[in-house]
């Protein structure tokens, strides 16, 4: 039972326990009553007040004990746990209560779990960055040592080493720029400039843009939508276009066939506008589908180094969609490749 119901009932019970017996006492003392209940040398009015005071005190003692064990003590325990929040290894705060106190405990558990996930993600980001930077730095260090130690290198060999060092240096700069762009995008998400945009118009604009872009690579885009003219979504259009940009960029970057075909679809289900982008590429293993939206995650590290991906594109997409109140997921496309589906709430 909720406290907003439990407490009024409790105070109503207290009121009844005080007023009703008090009325009975007054009625008894106003009439003839047994002498055993009479206190010597005490007026009738004082006797009424005396017994009424005892009864009131008993009721409020019971009330105080109840409030202590049902409200004060649980809140004190929660305050103690707040001082010992453990983001590295959360401990579940259990409660069988189904009132507001129970909900408060559940929300605390959710908060601590989110802190744990954020801490874990932060450590993962640092580890991934260190790994991605360590590889080219190791290569650069090796070639610099060769240039310093081997004095009899030919001019051609020296030039090749310098070119490799330059290549790895540019790769490091690209990694840093990519990470910088991602963090900048995360900051921008806190100040979204949302406007009501017709879903049909937005879909057609994006489809036309990427149809032309894919044609430049001799690839094909097939698109269709069932949006109506009066169906709008509340979005920051610049950010949503960035999502589509990442999805199409991934399809082209990791293509392993010359006849790449991308399929784009839009439709409405319930109170959401759905957008799907699929391809007929190599796809992603089943076990790795849930991991695609993690920061710095790539399906194949060798493919990452070859194509320049850093594993932040889909993570950025997830942040943008969730900041708009939507959801995004990955699935195996019926066309053989990877499919990405995201939903944005319709304007009511």
Short mmCIF file of N, CA and C in Angstrom, two decimals, residues 64-132:
data_model
loop_
_atom_site.label_atom_id
_atom_site.label_comp_id
_atom_site.label_asym_id
_atom_site.label_seq_id
_atom_site.Cartn_x
_atom_site.Cartn_y
_atom_site.Cartn_z
N UNK A 64 4.47 7.08 16.90
CA UNK A 64 5.89 7.40 16.78
C UNK A 64 6.71 6.15 16.48
N UNK A 65 6.38 5.04 17.16
CA UNK A 65 7.09 3.78 16.90
C UNK A 65 6.86 3.32 15.47
N UNK A 66 5.62 3.44 15.03
CA UNK A 66 5.30 3.02 13.66
C UNK A 66 6.08 3.86 12.64
N UNK A 67 6.06 5.19 12.81
CA UNK A 67 6.76 6.07 11.86
C UNK A 67 8.28 5.83 11.89
N UNK A 68 8.81 5.50 13.07
CA UNK A 68 10.25 5.26 13.17
C UNK A 68 10.67 4.04 12.34
N UNK A 69 9.94 2.95 12.53
CA UNK A 69 10.33 1.70 11.87
C UNK A 69 9.91 1.64 10.41
N UNK A 70 8.92 2.42 10.02
CA UNK A 70 8.43 2.34 8.65
C UNK A 70 8.89 3.48 7.75
N UNK A 71 9.33 4.60 8.32
CA UNK A 71 9.77 5.73 7.50
C UNK A 71 11.16 6.21 7.90
N UNK A 72 11.33 6.59 9.17
CA UNK A 72 12.60 7.18 9.60
C UNK A 72 13.77 6.19 9.45
N UNK A 73 13.60 4.98 9.95
CA UNK A 73 14.69 4.00 9.91
C UNK A 73 15.08 3.62 8.48
N UNK A 74 14.11 3.34 7.59
CA UNK A 74 14.49 3.05 6.20
C UNK A 74 15.22 4.20 5.52
N UNK A 75 14.79 5.45 5.82
CA UNK A 75 15.45 6.62 5.22
C UNK A 75 16.85 6.79 5.79
N UNK A 76 17.03 6.53 7.09
CA UNK A 76 18.37 6.61 7.68
C UNK A 76 19.30 5.56 7.05
N UNK A 77 18.75 4.37 6.82
CA UNK A 77 19.56 3.31 6.19
C UNK A 77 19.95 3.71 4.77
N UNK A 78 19.01 4.34 4.06
CA UNK A 78 19.30 4.79 2.70
C UNK A 78 20.37 5.88 2.71
N UNK A 79 20.29 6.80 3.67
CA UNK A 79 21.31 7.85 3.79
C UNK A 79 22.69 7.25 4.05
N UNK A 80 22.73 6.22 4.88
CA UNK A 80 24.00 5.54 5.15
C UNK A 80 24.56 4.90 3.89
N UNK A 81 23.68 4.27 3.09
CA UNK A 81 24.13 3.65 1.84
C UNK A 81 24.59 4.69 0.83
N UNK A 82 23.96 5.87 0.85
CA UNK A 82 24.37 6.93 -0.07
C UNK A 82 25.80 7.37 0.20
N UNK A 83 26.21 7.30 1.46
CA UNK A 83 27.58 7.67 1.81
C UNK A 83 28.57 6.60 1.36
N UNK A 84 28.08 5.41 1.05
CA UNK A 84 28.96 4.30 0.67
C UNK A 84 28.63 3.78 -0.72
N UNK A 85 28.24 4.70 -1.61
CA UNK A 85 27.95 4.30 -2.99
C UNK A 85 29.19 3.70 -3.61
N UNK A 86 29.05 2.53 -4.20
CA UNK A 86 30.18 1.80 -4.76
C UNK A 86 30.00 1.68 -6.27
N UNK A 87 30.74 2.50 -7.03
CA UNK A 87 30.58 2.48 -8.48
C UNK A 87 31.40 1.37 -9.13
N UNK A 88 32.32 0.79 -8.37
CA UNK A 88 33.12 -0.29 -8.95
C UNK A 88 32.49 -1.67 -8.72
N UNK A 89 31.65 -1.78 -7.70
CA UNK A 89 30.97 -3.05 -7.44
C UNK A 89 29.68 -2.77 -6.67
N UNK A 90 28.60 -2.47 -7.37
CA UNK A 90 27.35 -2.10 -6.71
C UNK A 90 26.75 -3.24 -5.90
N UNK A 91 26.17 -2.89 -4.75
CA UNK A 91 25.50 -3.86 -3.88
C UNK A 91 24.01 -3.54 -3.88
N UNK A 92 23.20 -4.53 -4.23
CA UNK A 92 21.77 -4.30 -4.36
C UNK A 92 21.16 -3.99 -3.00
N UNK A 93 20.38 -2.92 -2.94
CA UNK A 93 19.66 -2.52 -1.74
C UNK A 93 18.28 -3.16 -1.81
N UNK A 94 18.09 -4.24 -1.07
CA UNK A 94 16.86 -5.02 -1.21
C UNK A 94 15.75 -4.48 -0.31
N UNK A 95 14.54 -4.56 -0.81
CA UNK A 95 13.36 -4.17 -0.05
C UNK A 95 12.14 -4.86 -0.65
N UNK A 96 11.31 -5.43 0.22
CA UNK A 96 10.09 -6.09 -0.24
C UNK A 96 8.89 -5.15 -0.22
N UNK A 97 9.12 -3.92 0.19
CA UNK A 97 8.01 -2.97 0.28
C UNK A 97 7.57 -2.53 -1.11
N UNK A 98 6.28 -2.24 -1.23
CA UNK A 98 5.72 -1.82 -2.52
C UNK A 98 5.16 -0.40 -2.46
N UNK A 99 5.58 0.35 -1.46
CA UNK A 99 5.14 1.74 -1.36
C UNK A 99 6.24 2.66 -1.87
N UNK A 100 6.15 3.96 -1.53
CA UNK A 100 7.13 4.93 -2.01
C UNK A 100 8.55 4.64 -1.51
N UNK A 101 8.66 4.09 -0.29
CA UNK A 101 9.98 3.74 0.23
C UNK A 101 10.60 2.63 -0.62
N UNK A 102 9.78 1.64 -0.98
CA UNK A 102 10.27 0.56 -1.84
C UNK A 102 10.70 1.08 -3.19
N UNK A 103 9.92 2.03 -3.76
CA UNK A 103 10.27 2.63 -5.04
C UNK A 103 11.58 3.41 -4.92
N UNK A 104 11.75 4.09 -3.77
CA UNK A 104 12.97 4.86 -3.55
C UNK A 104 14.19 3.94 -3.52
N UNK A 105 14.07 2.78 -2.88
CA UNK A 105 15.15 1.80 -2.85
C UNK A 105 15.47 1.30 -4.27
N UNK A 106 14.41 1.03 -5.04
CA UNK A 106 14.61 0.55 -6.41
C UNK A 106 15.30 1.61 -7.27
N UNK A 107 14.91 2.87 -7.10
CA UNK A 107 15.53 3.96 -7.86
C UNK A 107 16.99 4.13 -7.45
N UNK A 108 17.27 3.91 -6.18
CA UNK A 108 18.67 3.97 -5.73
C UNK A 108 19.49 2.89 -6.41
N UNK A 109 18.94 1.67 -6.47
CA UNK A 109 19.64 0.57 -7.15
C UNK A 109 19.90 0.89 -8.61
N UNK A 110 18.89 1.48 -9.27
CA UNK A 110 19.05 1.85 -10.68
C UNK A 110 20.11 2.92 -10.84
N UNK A 111 20.13 3.90 -9.92
CA UNK A 111 21.13 4.97 -9.98
C UNK A 111 22.53 4.40 -9.81
N UNK A 112 22.71 3.51 -8.83
CA UNK A 112 24.02 2.94 -8.58
C UNK A 112 24.47 2.08 -9.76
N UNK A 113 23.52 1.37 -10.38
CA UNK A 113 23.86 0.56 -11.54
C UNK A 113 24.29 1.43 -12.72
N UNK A 114 23.58 2.57 -12.92
CA UNK A 114 23.98 3.49 -14.00
C UNK A 114 25.36 4.06 -13.75
N UNK A 115 25.65 4.39 -12.49
CA UNK A 115 26.98 4.89 -12.16
C UNK A 115 28.04 3.82 -12.43
N UNK A 116 27.71 2.58 -12.11
CA UNK A 116 28.64 1.48 -12.35
C UNK A 116 28.88 1.30 -13.85
N UNK A 117 27.80 1.35 -14.63
CA UNK A 117 27.94 1.20 -16.08
C UNK A 117 28.75 2.35 -16.68
N UNK A 118 28.50 3.58 -16.17
CA UNK A 118 29.25 4.74 -16.67
C UNK A 118 30.73 4.61 -16.32
N UNK A 119 31.01 4.15 -15.09
CA UNK A 119 32.40 3.95 -14.67
C UNK A 119 33.08 2.88 -15.51
N UNK A 120 32.36 1.79 -15.75
CA UNK A 120 32.89 0.71 -16.57
C UNK A 120 33.15 1.18 -18.00
N UNK A 121 32.21 1.98 -18.52
CA UNK A 121 32.37 2.50 -19.88
C UNK A 121 33.54 3.46 -19.97
N UNK A 122 33.72 4.26 -18.92
CA UNK A 122 34.83 5.21 -18.90
C UNK A 122 36.17 4.48 -18.93
N UNK A 123 36.29 3.43 -18.12
CA UNK A 123 37.52 2.64 -18.11
C UNK A 123 37.74 1.98 -19.47
N UNK A 124 36.65 1.47 -20.05
CA UNK A 124 36.75 0.85 -21.37
C UNK A 124 37.20 1.83 -22.43
N UNK A 125 36.70 3.07 -22.36
CA UNK A 125 37.10 4.09 -23.32
C UNK A 125 38.59 4.39 -23.20
N UNK A 126 39.06 4.54 -21.97
CA UNK A 126 40.48 4.84 -21.76
C UNK A 126 41.35 3.69 -22.27
N UNK A 127 40.92 2.45 -21.98
CA UNK A 127 41.68 1.29 -22.43
C UNK A 127 41.70 1.21 -23.96
N UNK A 128 40.54 1.48 -24.58
CA UNK A 128 40.47 1.42 -26.04
C UNK A 128 41.32 2.50 -26.68
N UNK A 129 41.27 3.72 -26.12
CA UNK A 129 42.09 4.81 -26.64
C UNK A 129 43.57 4.49 -26.51
N UNK A 130 43.94 3.94 -25.35
CA UNK A 130 45.35 3.59 -25.13
C UNK A 130 45.80 2.53 -26.14
N UNK A 131 44.91 1.56 -26.40
CA UNK A 131 45.26 0.50 -27.36
C UNK A 131 45.40 1.07 -28.76
N UNK A 132 44.43 1.91 -29.17
CA UNK A 132 44.45 2.45 -30.53
C UNK A 132 45.64 3.39 -30.77
#
